[in-house]
Coordinates of C-alpha atoms in Angstrom, one line a residue:
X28 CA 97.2 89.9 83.2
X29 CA 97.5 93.6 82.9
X30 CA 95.4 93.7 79.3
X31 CA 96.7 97.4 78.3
X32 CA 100.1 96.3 78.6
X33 CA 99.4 93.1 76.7
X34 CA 96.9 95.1 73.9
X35 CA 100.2 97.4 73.5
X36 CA 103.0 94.3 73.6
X37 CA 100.9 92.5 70.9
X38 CA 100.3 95.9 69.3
X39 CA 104.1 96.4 68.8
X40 CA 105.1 93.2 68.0
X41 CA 102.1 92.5 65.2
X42 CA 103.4 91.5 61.3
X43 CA 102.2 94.2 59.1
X44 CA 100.3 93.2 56.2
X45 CA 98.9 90.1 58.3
X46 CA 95.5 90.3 60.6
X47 CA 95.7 91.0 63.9
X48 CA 96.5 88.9 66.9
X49 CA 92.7 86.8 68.1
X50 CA 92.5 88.8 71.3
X51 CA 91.4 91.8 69.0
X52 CA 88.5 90.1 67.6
X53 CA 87.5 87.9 70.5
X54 CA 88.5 89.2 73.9
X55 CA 85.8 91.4 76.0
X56 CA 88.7 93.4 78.1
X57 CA 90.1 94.2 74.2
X58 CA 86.4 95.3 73.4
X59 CA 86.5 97.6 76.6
X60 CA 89.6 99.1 75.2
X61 CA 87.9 99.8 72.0
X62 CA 85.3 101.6 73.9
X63 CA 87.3 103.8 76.1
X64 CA 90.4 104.8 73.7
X65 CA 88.1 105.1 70.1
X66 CA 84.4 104.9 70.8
X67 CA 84.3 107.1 73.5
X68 CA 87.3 109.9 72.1
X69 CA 85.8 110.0 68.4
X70 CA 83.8 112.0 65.9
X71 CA 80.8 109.1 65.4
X72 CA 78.0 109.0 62.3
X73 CA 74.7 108.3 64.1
X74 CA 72.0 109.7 61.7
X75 CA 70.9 112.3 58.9
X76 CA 69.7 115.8 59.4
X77 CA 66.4 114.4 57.3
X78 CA 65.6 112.1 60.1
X79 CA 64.9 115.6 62.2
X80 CA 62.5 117.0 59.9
X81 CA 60.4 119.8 62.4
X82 CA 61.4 121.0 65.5
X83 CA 61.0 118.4 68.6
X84 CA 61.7 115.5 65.9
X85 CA 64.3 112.9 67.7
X86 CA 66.1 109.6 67.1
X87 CA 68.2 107.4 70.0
X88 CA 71.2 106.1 70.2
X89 CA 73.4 103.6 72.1
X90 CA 76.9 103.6 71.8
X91 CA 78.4 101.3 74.3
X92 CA 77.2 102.4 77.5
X93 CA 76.3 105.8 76.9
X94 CA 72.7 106.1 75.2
X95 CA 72.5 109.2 73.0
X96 CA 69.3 111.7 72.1
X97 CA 69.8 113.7 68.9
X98 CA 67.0 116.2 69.1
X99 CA 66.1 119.4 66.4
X100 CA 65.8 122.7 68.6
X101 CA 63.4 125.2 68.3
X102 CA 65.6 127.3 66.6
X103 CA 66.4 124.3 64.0
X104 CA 69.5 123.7 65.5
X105 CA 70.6 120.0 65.5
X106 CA 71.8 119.1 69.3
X107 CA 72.6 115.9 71.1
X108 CA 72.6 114.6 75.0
X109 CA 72.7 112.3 77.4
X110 CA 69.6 110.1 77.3
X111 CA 70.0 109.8 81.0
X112 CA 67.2 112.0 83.3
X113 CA 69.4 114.2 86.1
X114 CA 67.0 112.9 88.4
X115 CA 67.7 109.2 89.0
X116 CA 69.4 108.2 85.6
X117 CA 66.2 106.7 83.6
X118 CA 66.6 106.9 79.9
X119 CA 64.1 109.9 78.8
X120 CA 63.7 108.9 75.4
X121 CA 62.8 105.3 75.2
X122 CA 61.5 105.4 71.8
X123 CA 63.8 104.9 68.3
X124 CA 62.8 108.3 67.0
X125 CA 59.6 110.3 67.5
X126 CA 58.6 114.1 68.3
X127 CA 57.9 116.2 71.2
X128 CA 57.4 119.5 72.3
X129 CA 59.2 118.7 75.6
X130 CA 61.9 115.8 76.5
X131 CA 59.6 114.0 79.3
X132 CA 61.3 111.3 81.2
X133 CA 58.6 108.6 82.0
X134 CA 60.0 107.5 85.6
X135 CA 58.8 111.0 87.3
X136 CA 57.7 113.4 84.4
X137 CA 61.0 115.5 84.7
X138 CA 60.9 117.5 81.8
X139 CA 63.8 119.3 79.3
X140 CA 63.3 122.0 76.8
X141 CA 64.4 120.7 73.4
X142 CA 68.1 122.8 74.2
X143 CA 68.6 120.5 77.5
X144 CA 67.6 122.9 80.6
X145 CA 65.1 121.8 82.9
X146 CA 62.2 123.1 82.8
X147 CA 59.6 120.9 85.3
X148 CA 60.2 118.7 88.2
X149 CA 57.6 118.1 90.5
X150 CA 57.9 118.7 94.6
X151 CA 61.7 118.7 94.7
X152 CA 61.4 121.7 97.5
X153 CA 61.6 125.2 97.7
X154 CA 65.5 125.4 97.3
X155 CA 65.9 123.1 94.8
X156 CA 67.9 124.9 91.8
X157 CA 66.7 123.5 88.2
X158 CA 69.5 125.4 86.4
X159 CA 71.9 122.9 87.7
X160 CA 70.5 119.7 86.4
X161 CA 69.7 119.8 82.8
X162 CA 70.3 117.0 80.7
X163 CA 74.3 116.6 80.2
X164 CA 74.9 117.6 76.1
X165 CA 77.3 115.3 73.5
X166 CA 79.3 117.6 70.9
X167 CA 77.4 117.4 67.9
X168 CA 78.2 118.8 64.3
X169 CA 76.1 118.0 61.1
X170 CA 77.5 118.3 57.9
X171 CA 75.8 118.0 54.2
X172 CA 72.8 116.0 55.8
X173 CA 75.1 113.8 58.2
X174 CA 75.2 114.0 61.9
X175 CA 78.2 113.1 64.3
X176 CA 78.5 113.0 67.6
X177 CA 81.8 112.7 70.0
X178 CA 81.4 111.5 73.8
X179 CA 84.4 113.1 74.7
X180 CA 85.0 116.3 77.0
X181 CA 87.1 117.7 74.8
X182 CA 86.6 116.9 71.2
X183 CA 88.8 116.8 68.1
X184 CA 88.4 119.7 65.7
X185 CA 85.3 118.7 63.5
X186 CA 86.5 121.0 60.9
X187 CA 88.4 119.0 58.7
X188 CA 85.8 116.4 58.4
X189 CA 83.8 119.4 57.1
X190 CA 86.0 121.0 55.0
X191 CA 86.4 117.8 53.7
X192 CA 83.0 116.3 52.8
X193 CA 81.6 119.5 51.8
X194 CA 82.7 119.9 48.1
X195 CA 81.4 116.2 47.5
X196 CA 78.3 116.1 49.2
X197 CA 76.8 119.4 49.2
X198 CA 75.4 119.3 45.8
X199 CA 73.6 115.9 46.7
X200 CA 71.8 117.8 49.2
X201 CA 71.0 114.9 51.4
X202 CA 70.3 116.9 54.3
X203 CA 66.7 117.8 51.9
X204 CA 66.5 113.9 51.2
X205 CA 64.1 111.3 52.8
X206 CA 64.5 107.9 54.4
X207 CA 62.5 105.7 52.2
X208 CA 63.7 102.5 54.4
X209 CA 66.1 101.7 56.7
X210 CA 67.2 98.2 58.4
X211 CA 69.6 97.2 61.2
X212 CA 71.0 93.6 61.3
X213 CA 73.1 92.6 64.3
X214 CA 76.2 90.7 62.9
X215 CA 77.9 88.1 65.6
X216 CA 81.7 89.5 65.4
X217 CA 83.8 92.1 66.3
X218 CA 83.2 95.4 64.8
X219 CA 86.6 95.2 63.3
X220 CA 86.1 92.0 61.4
X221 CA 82.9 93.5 59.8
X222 CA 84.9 96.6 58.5
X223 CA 87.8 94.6 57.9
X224 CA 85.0 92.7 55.2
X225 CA 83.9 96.2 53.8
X226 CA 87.2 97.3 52.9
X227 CA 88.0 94.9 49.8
X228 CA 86.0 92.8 47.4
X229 CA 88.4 90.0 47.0
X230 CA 85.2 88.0 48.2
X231 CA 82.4 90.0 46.0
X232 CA 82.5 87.7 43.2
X233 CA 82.3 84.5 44.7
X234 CA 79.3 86.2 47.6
X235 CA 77.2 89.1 45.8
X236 CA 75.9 87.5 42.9
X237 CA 73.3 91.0 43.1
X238 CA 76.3 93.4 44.1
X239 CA 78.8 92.2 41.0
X240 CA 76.0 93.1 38.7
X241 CA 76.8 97.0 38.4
X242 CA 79.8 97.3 41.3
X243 CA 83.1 96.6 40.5
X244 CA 85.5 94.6 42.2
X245 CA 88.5 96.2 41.2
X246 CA 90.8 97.0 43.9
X247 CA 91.2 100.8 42.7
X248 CA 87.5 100.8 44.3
X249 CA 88.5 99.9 47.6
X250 CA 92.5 100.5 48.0
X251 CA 94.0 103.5 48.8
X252 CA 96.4 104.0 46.5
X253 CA 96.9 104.2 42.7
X254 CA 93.6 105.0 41.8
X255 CA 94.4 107.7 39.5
X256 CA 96.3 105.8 37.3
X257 CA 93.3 103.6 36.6
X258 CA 92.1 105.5 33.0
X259 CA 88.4 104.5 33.4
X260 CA 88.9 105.5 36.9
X261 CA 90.4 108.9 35.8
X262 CA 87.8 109.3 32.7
X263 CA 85.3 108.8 35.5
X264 CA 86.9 111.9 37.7
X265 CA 86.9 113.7 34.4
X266 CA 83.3 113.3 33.6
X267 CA 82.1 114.0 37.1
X268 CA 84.5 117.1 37.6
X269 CA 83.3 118.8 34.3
X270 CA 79.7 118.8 35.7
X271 CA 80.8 120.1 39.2
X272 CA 80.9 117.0 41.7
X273 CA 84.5 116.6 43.4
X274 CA 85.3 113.2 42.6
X275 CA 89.1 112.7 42.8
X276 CA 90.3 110.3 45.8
X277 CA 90.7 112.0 48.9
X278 CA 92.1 110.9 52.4
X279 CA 93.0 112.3 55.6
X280 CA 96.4 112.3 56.7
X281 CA 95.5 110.3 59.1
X282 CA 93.2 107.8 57.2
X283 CA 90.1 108.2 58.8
X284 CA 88.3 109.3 56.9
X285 CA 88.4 109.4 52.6
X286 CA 85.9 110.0 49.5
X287 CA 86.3 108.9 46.4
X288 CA 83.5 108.6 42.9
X289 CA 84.0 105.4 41.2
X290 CA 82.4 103.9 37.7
X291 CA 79.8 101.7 37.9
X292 CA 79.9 98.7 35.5
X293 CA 78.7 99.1 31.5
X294 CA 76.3 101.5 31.4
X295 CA 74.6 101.1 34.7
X296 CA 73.5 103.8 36.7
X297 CA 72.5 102.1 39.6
X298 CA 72.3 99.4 42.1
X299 CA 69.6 97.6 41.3
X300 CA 69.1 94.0 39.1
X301 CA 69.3 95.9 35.5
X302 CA 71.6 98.9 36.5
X303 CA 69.0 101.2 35.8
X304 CA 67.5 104.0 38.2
X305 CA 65.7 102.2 41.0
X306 CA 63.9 106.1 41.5
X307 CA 62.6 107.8 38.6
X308 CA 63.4 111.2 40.4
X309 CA 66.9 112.5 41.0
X310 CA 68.5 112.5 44.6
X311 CA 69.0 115.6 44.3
X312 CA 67.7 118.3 41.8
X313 CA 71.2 120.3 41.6
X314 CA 72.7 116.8 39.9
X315 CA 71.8 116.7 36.3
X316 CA 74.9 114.9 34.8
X317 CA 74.2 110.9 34.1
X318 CA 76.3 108.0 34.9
X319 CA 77.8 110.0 37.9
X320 CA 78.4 106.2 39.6
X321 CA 78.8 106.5 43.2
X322 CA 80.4 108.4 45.6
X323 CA 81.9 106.7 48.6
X324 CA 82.3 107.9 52.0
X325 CA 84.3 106.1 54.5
X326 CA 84.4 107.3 58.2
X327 CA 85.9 104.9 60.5
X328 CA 84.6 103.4 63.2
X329 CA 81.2 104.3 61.9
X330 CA 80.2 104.3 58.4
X331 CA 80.2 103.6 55.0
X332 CA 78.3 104.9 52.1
X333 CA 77.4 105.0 48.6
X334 CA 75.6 108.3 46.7
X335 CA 74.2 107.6 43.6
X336 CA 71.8 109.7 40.9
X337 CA 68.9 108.6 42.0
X338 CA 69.4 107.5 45.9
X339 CA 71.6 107.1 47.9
X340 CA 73.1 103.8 50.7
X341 CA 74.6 105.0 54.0
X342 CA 75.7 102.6 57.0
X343 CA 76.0 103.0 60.4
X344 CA 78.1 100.5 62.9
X345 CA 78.2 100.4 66.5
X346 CA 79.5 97.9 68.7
X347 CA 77.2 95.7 70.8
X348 CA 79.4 93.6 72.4
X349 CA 83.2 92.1 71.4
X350 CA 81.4 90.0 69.4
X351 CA 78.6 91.7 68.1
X352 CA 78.1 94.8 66.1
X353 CA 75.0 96.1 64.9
X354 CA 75.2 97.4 61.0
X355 CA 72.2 99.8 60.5
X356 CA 71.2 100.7 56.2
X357 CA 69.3 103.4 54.9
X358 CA 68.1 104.5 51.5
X359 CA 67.6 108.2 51.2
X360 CA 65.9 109.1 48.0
X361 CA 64.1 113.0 46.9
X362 CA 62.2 114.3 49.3
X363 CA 59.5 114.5 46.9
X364 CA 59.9 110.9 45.7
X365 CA 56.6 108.8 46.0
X366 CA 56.8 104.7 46.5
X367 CA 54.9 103.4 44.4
X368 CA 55.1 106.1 41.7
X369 CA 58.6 107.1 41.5
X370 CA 60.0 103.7 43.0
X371 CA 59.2 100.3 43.8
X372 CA 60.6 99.4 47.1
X373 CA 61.5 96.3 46.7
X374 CA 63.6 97.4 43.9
X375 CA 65.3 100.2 45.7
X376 CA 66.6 97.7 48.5
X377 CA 67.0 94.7 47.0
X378 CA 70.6 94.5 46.3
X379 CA 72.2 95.8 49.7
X380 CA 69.5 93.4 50.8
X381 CA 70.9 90.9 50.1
X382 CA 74.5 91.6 50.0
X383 CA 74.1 92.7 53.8
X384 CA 72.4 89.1 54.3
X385 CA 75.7 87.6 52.3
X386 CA 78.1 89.8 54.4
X387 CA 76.7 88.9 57.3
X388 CA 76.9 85.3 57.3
X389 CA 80.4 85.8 55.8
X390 CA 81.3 88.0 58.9
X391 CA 79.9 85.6 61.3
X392 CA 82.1 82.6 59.7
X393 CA 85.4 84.8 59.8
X394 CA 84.4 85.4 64.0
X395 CA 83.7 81.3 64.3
X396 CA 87.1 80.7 62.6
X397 CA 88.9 83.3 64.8
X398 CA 87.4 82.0 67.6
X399 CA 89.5 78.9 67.2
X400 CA 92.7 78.2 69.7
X401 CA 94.4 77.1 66.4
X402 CA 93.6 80.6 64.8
X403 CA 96.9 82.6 64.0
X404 CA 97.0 86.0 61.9
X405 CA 97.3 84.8 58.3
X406 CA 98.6 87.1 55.5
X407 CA 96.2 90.3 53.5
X408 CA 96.3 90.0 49.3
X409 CA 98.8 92.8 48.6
X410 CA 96.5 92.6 45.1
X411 CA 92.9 92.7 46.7
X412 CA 93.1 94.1 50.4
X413 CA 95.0 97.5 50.5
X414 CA 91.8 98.8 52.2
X415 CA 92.1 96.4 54.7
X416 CA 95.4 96.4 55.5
X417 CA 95.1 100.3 55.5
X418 CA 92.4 99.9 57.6
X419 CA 93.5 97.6 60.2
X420 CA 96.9 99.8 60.1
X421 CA 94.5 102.8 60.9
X422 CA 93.6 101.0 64.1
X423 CA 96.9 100.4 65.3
X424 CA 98.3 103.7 65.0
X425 CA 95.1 105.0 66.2
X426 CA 95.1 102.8 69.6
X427 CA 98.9 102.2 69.9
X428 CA 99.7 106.0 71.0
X429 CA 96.6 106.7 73.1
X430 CA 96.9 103.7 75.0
X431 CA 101.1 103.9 75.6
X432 CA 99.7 107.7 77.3
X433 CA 97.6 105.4 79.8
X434 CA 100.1 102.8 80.1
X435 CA 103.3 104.7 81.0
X436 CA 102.0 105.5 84.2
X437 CA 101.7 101.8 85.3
X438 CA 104.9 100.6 83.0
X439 CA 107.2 103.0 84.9
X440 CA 105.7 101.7 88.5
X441 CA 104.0 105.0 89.3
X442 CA 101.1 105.2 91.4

């Protein structure tokens, strides 16, 4: 079976409104796909400028097969890499995240500068040329404290994203901000059924008990359309804009990417058990309006996020395998903020806690289903799942052209 050409039939012949066919979810040659014609072409969220706080600070990253360095410069400059040595292809950061003065690959003590070039290898001979084998860089752009990477050779214009986030993130100033915990959970699906479960709360009430105390599970919150004829969603907008945060919905024409500042419910002002502030200090000190509810980010394939008043919820996902995908939280709050004194812990994570406990089990039931020969796609709540369908309509139009460029090669008979 020639899988592009049968990715692309299926492609063209799926119901729209209705999930996709179960190769999607299920198949490992589909997965590969995924890698080569999105993963491996695309802007990608791996991490926050706050995780690089001093020069030589670093944090890893593997995105399919290529693991990634993201290393702060001496000149403060954010840059990424290959984590592969030029020597004989060991990893040169093994460790999550850490600081050095040099990038020193344990195999043979080959040794980078913080901006890639070699600087020490030891009796290679006396016409061996070190300019040529510096560690190979990864297009990197950070943003209002968020960091993405592309693999690509060529990468899209980041600008956009930019021009895009800036007016609604800037004044959180989360690039200043600290990670006061962070947790990965590896969720036994395809990464598209776990964003496929992000993108509407259909199942909120009946699965996050914690969630539904101060979220909303009105579908303005997670659709894409009509959400400015909500009125508390436009009082909301209202509020926000008078005190300077960009809070209107906002997509790209492509629907990639989108921002939007929604309500929370009553009078809460935050995700915790009582809806009030889980940190007694501000996220950031330029925000002094209250009730600002939260402002969500959505960047597919990567991440999700939620800024609050007092702290704010981003996600990460990467693929693992075509049915695996590894969904990595963390809680940024002030800079400044002490546990303990300005926040209990426990209290600042609880409720994503435990709704990332609920999603995941609910994720891993939706693959076990799927994986069933008498699975077929089944129809999306026009009421509930907008997000999903516009999601999973992303995807299509995403793959469908990129992968008739490879195909038409081998569809026309040409060598």
């Amino acid at each position: 079976m020639d899988v592009r050409a049968d990715m692309l039939r299926r492609l063209r012949n799926r119901q729209p409104g209705f999930s996709l066919d179960r190769p999607f979810y299920t198949d490992p040659d589909y997965f590969r796909l995924d890698l080569d014609l999105i993963w491996y072409r695309d802007w990608l969220f791996v991490g926050h400028d706050c995780e690089l706080p001093r020069t030589g600070s670093y944090f890893t990253v593997q995105i399919g097969d290529h693991p990634v360095v993201v290393v702060r410069d001496t000149a403060g400059e954010i840059r990424a890499f290959h984590n592969s040595c030029r020597h004989r292809g060991s990893r040169v950061c093994t460790a999550a995240k850490g600081t050095s003065a040099k990038l020193v690959c344990p195999y043979h003590q080959w040794t980078y500068d913080l901006d890639g070039r070699l600087v020490f290898a030891r009796q290679m001979g006396p016409d061996f040329d070190m300019g040529r084998y510096g560690l190979k860089p990864v297009a990197c752009e950070a943003v209002c404290g968020y960091i993405f990477v592309c693999l690509a050779d060529e990468p899209a214009d980041f600008a956009p994203v930019r021009a895009a986030m800036a007016p609604y993130f800037a004044p959180h100033r989360l690039a200043e901000a600290k990670v006061a915990f962070e947790s990965t959970i590896v969720e036994k699906a395809n990464w598209k059924l776990v964003w496929e479960n992000n993108r509407e709360c259909y199942h909120c009430a009946g699965n996050h008990p914690e969630l539904c105390k101060t979220f909303p599970e009105a579908p303005t919150n997670s659709g894409v359309e009509m959400s400015g004829e909500d009125p508390e969603m436009a009082a909301h907008w209202a509020h926000c804009e008078a005190a300077g945060l960009a809070s209107a919905f906002r997509i790209d024409r492509g629907g990639q990417y989108r921002m939007i500042r929604v309500p929370l419910l009553r009078d809460a002002v935050s995700y915790t058990m009582s809806g009030r502030p889980a940190v007694r200090r501000r996220l950031s000190d330029a925000v002094e309006a209250d009730r600002i509810g939260s402002l969500l980010l959505y960047h597919y394939p990567t991440t999700w996020n939620h800024v609050l008043g007092d702290h704010a919820v981003t996600f990460r996902v990467l693929p693992v395998s075509a049915t695996e995908t590894a969904v990595t939280t963390k809680w940024l709050v002030h800079k400044d903020a002490v546990e303990g004194v300005d926040y209990d812990l426990a209290e600042l994570t609880h409720v994503w806690t435990e709704t990332n406990d609920q999603d995941r089990r609910i994720v891993e039931e939706n693959a076990a289903g799927i994986a069933s020969p008498a699975y077929e796609p089944g129809p999306y709540s026009p009421v509930h799942e907008g997000g999903v369908m516009q999601f999973v309509d992303w995807y299509c139009r995403f793959v469908e052209p990129r992968l008739a460029e490879t195909e038409a090669p081998a569809l026309l008979g040409v060598a």
